mmCIF file of C-alpha atoms in Angstrom:
data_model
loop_
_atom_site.group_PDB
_atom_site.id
_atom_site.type_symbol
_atom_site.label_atom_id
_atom_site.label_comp_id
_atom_site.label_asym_id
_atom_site.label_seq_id
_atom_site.Cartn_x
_atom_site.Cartn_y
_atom_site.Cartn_z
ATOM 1 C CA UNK V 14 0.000 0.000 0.000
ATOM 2 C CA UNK V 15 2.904 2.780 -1.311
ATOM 3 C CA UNK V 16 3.765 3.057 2.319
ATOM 4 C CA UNK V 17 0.695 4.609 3.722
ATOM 5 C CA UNK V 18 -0.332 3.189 7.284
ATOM 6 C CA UNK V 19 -4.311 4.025 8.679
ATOM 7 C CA UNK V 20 -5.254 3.399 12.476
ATOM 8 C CA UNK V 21 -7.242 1.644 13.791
ATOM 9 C CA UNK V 22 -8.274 -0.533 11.196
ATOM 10 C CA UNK V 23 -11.374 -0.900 12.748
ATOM 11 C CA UNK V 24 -13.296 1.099 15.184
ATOM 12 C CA UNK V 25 -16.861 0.669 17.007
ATOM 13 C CA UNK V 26 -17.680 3.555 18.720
ATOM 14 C CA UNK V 27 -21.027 5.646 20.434
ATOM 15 C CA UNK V 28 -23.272 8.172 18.857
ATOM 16 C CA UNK V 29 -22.193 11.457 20.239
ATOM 17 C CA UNK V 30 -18.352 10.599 20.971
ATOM 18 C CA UNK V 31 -15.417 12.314 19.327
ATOM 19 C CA UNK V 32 -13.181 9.726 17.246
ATOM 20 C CA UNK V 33 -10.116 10.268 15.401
ATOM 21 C CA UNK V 34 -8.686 8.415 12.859
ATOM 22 C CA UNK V 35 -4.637 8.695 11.202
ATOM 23 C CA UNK V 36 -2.959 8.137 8.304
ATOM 24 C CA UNK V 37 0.577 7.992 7.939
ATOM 25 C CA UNK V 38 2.716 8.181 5.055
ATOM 26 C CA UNK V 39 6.658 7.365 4.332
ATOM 27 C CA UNK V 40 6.539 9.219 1.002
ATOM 28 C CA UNK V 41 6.970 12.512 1.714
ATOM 29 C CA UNK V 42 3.858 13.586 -1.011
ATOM 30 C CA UNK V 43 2.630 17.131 -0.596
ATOM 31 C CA UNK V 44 -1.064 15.998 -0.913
ATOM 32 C CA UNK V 45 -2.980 13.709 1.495
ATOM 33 C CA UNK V 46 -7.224 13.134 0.702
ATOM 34 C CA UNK V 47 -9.802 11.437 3.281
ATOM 35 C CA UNK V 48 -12.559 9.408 1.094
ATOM 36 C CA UNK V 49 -15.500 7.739 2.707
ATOM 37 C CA UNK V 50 -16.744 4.930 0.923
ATOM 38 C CA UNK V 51 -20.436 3.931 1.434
ATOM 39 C CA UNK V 52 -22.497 0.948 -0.939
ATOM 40 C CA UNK V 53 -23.843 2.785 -3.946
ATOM 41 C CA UNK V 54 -21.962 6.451 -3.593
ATOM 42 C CA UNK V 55 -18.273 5.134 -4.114
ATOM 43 C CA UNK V 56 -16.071 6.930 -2.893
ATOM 44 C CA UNK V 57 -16.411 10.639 -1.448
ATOM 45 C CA UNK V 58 -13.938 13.035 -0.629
ATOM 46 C CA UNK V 59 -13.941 14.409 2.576
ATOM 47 C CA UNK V 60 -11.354 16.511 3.112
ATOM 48 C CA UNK V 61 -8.035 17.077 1.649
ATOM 49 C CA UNK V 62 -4.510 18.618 2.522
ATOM 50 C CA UNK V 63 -1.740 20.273 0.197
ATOM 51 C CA UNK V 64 0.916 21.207 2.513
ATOM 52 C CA UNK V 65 1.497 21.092 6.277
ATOM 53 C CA UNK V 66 -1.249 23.451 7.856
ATOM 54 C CA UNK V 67 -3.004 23.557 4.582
ATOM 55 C CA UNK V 68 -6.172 21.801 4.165
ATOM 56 C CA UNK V 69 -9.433 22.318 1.906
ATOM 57 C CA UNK V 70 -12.749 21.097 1.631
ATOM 58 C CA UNK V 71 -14.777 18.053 -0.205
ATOM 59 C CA UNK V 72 -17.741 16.929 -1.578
ATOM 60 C CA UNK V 73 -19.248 15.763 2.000
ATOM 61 C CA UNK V 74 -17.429 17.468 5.184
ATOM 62 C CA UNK V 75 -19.986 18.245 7.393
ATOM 63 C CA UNK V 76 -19.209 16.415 10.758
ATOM 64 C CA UNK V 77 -15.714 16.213 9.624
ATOM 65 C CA UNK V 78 -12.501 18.103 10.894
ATOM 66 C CA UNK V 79 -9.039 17.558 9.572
ATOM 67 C CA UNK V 80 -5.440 18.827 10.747
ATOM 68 C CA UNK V 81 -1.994 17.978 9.044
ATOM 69 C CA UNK V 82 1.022 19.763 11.386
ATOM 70 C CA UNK V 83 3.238 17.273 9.968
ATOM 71 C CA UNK V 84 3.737 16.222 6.209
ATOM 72 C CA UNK V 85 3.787 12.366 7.317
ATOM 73 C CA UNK V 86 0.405 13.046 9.317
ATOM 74 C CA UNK V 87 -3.363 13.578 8.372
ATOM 75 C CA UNK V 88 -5.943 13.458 10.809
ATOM 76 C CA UNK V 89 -9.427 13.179 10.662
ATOM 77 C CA UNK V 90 -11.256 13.948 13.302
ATOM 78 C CA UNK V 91 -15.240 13.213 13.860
ATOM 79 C CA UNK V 92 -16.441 15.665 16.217
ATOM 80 C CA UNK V 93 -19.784 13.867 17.648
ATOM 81 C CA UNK V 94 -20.232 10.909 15.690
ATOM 82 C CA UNK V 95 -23.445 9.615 14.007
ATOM 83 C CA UNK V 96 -24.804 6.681 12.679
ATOM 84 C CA UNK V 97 -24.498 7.969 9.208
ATOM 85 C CA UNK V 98 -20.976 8.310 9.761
ATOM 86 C CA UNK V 99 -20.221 4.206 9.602
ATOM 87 C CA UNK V 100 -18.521 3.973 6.463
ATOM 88 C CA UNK V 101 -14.683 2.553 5.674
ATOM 89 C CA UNK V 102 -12.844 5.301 5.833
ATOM 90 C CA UNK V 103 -9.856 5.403 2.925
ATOM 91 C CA UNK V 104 -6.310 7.945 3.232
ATOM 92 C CA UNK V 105 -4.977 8.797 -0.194
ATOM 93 C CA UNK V 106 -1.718 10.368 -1.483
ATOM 94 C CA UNK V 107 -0.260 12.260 -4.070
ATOM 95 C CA UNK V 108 2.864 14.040 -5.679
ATOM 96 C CA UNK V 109 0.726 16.171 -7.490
ATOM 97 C CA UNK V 110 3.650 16.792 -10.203
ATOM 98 C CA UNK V 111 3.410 18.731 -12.970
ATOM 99 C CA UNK V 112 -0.154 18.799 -12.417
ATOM 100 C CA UNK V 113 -0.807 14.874 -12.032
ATOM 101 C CA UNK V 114 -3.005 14.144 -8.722
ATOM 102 C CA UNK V 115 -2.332 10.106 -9.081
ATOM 103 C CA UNK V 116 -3.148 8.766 -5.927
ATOM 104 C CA UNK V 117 -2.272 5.816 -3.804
ATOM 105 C CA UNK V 118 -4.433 4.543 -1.035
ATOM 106 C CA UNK V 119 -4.175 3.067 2.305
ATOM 107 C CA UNK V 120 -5.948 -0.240 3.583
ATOM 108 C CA UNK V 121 -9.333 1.431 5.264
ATOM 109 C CA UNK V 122 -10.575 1.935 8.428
ATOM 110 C CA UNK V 123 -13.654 0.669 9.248
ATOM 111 C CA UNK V 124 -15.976 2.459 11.500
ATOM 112 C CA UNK V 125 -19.261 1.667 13.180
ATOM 113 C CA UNK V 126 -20.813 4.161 14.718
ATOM 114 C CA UNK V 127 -23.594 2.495 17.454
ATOM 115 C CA UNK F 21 -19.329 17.523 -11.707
ATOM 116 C CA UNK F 22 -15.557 16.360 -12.066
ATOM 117 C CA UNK F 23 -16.136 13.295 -11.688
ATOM 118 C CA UNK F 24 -16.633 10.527 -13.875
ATOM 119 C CA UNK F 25 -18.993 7.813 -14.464
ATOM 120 C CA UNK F 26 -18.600 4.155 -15.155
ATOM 121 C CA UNK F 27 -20.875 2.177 -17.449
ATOM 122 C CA UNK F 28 -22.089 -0.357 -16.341
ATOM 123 C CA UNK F 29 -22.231 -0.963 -13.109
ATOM 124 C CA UNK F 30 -21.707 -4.921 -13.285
ATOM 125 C CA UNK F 31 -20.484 -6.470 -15.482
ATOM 126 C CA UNK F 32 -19.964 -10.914 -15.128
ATOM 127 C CA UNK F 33 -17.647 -12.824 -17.900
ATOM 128 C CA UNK F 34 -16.105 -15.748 -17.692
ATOM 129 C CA UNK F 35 -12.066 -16.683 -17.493
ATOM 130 C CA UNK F 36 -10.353 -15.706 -21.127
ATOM 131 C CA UNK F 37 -12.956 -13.627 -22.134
ATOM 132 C CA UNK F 38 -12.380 -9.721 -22.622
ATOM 133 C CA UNK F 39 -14.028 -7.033 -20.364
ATOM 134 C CA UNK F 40 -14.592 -3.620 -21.297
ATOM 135 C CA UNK F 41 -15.689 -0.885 -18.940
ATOM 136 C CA UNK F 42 -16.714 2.698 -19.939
ATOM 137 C CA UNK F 43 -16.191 5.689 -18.289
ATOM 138 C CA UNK F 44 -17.698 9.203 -19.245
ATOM 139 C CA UNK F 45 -17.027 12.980 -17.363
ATOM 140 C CA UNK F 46 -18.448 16.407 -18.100
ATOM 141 C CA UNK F 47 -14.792 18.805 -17.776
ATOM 142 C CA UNK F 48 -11.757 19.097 -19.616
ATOM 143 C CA UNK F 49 -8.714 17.045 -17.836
ATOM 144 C CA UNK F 50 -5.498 16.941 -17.753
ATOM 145 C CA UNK F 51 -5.346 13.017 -17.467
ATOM 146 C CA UNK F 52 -7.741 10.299 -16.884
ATOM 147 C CA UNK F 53 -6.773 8.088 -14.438
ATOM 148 C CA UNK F 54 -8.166 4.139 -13.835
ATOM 149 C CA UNK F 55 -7.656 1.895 -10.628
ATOM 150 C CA UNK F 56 -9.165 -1.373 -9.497
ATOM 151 C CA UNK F 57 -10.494 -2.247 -5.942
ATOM 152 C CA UNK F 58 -10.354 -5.670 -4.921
ATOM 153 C CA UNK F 59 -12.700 -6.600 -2.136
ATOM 154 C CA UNK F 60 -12.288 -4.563 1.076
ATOM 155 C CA UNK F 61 -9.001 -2.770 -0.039
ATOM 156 C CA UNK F 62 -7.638 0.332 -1.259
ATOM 157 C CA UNK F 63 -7.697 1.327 -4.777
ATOM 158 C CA UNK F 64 -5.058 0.605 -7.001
ATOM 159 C CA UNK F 65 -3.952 3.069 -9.833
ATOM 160 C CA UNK F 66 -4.032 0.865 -12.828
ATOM 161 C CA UNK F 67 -3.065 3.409 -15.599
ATOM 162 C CA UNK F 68 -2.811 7.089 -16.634
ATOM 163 C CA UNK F 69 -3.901 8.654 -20.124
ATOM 164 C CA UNK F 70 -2.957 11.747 -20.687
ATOM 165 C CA UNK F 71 -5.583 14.782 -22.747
ATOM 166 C CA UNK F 72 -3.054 14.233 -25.924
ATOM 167 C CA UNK F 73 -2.792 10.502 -26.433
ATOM 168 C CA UNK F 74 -5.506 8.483 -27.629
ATOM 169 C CA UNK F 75 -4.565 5.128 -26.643
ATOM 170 C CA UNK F 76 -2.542 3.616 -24.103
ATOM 171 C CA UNK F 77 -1.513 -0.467 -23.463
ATOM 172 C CA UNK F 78 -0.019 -1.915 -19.837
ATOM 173 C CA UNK F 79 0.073 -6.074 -19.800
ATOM 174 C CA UNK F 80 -3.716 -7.034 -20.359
ATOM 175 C CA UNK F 81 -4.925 -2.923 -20.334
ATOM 176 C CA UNK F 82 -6.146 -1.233 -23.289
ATOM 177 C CA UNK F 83 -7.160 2.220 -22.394
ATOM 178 C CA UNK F 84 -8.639 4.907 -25.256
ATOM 179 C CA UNK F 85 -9.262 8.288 -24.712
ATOM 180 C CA UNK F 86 -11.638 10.760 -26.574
ATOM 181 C CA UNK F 87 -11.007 13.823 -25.170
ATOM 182 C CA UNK F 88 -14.368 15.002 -27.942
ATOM 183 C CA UNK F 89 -16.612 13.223 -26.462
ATOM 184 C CA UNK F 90 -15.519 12.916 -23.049
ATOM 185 C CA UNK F 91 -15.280 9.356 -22.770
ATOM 186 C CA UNK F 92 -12.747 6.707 -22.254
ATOM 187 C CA UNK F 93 -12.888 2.729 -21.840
ATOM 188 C CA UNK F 94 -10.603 0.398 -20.079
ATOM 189 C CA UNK F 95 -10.144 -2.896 -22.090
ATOM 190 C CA UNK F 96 -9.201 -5.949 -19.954
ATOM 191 C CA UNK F 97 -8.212 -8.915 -22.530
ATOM 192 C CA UNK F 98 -8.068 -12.513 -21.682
ATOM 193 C CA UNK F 99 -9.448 -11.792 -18.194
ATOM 194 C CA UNK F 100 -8.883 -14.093 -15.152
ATOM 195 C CA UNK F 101 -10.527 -14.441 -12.115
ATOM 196 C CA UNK F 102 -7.675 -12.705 -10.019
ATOM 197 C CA UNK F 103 -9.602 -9.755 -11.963
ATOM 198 C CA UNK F 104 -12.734 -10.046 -9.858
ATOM 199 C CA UNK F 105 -12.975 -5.970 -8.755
ATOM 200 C CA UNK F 106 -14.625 -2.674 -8.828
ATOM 201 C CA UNK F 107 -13.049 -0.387 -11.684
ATOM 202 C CA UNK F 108 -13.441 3.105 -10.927
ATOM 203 C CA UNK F 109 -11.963 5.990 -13.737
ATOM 204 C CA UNK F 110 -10.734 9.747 -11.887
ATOM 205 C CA UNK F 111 -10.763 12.633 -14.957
ATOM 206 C CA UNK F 112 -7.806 14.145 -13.314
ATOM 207 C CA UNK F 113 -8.902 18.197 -14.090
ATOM 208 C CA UNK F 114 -5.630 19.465 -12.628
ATOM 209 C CA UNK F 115 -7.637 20.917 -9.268
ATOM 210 C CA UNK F 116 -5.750 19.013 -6.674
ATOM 211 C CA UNK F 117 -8.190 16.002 -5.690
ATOM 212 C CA UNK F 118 -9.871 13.693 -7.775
ATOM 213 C CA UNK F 119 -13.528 12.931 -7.551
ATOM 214 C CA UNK F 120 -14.625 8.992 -8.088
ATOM 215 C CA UNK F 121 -17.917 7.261 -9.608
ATOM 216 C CA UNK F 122 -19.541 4.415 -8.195
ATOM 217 C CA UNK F 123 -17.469 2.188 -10.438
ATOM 218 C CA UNK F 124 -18.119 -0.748 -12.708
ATOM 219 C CA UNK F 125 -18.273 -4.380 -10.724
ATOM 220 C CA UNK F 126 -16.376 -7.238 -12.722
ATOM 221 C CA UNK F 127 -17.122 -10.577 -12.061
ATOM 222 C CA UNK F 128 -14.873 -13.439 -13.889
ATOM 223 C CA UNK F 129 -16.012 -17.025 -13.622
ATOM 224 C CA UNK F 130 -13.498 -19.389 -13.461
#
């Protein structure tokens, strides 16, 4: 998986708790995505980052928060979660060269929200 | 929308057979990207076109590009059941992230 680590792989958790999941990279790539992956929607972006400190919206970030103070390191954080919020949870990465955005993915997380 | 959309949604061959799987977007790109998901994994990039080439070949892949019409199809020839995944095509639009479909579901008999 192009050295990119998520944790935990799985994750049950409460309505109304705060849960954060990480994704680690040994690449060094400037841009790091959170996707959400739900049966018939695909795959969603949630948020993404471009540099350390530098993040931007996607297609479905309410409920989500994201910080990246390291270039290895993207969080995302769910403040309260919901129900809706079970999903697996996929990290991307990119060089974004010469204005490519190929990505490579991490293994999931999987999260059930009770 | 940038992103693109795969046609059709399942598609079930069997072993040695070809598979092709469409893809269509609405914006001009860059590149158009293709990856596979296996069950309960990551995607996998599989291939890049770029805007100015028409055709491209890696192994088994045939991927065309028409950059008129906005569409481009990923050719899988003599297909094996190790190919059992969801296909998904990105139109990379040069905006940072890349927005995916709900992919196209291959399912090789042995």
């Amino acid at each position: 998986d192009a050295g990119i680590t998520q944790s935990p792989r799985h994750k049950v958790t409460e309505t109304g708790t705060p849960v954060t999941l990480r994704c680690h990279q040994t690449e060094n790539h400037r841009y790091m995505y959170w996707y959400r992956q739900d049966p018939g929607h695909g795959l969603r972006l949630i948020h993404y980052s471009y540099g350390v400190k530098d993040t931007d919206k996607g297609e479905v970030s309410d409920g989500y928060s994201v910080s990246r103070s390291k270039t290895e390191d993207f969080l995302l954080t769910l403040e309260s979660a919901t129900s809706s919020q079970t999903s697996v949870y996929f990290c991307a990465i990119s060089e974004g060269l010469q204005g490519s955005y190929e990505q490579y993915f991490g293994p999931g997380t999987r999260l059930t929200v009770t | 929308s940038q992103q693109g959309e795969e046609d059709p949604q399942a598609l079930s061959i069997q072993e040695g057979e070809n598979a092709t799987m469409n893809c269509s977007y609405k914006t001009s790109i860059n590149n158009l990207q293709w990856y596979r998901q296996n069950s309960g994994r990551g995607l996998v990039h599989l291939i890049l076109i770029r805007s100015n080439e028409r055709e491209k070949h890696s192994g088994r892949l045939r991927v065309t590009l028409d950059t008129s019409k906005k569409s481009s199809s990923l050719l899988i020839t003599a297909s094996r059941a190790a190919d059992t995944a969801s296909y998904f095509c990105a139109p990379d639009t040069g905006r940072r992230a890349l927005t995916f479909g709900s992919g196209t579901r291959l399912q090789v008999q042995p």
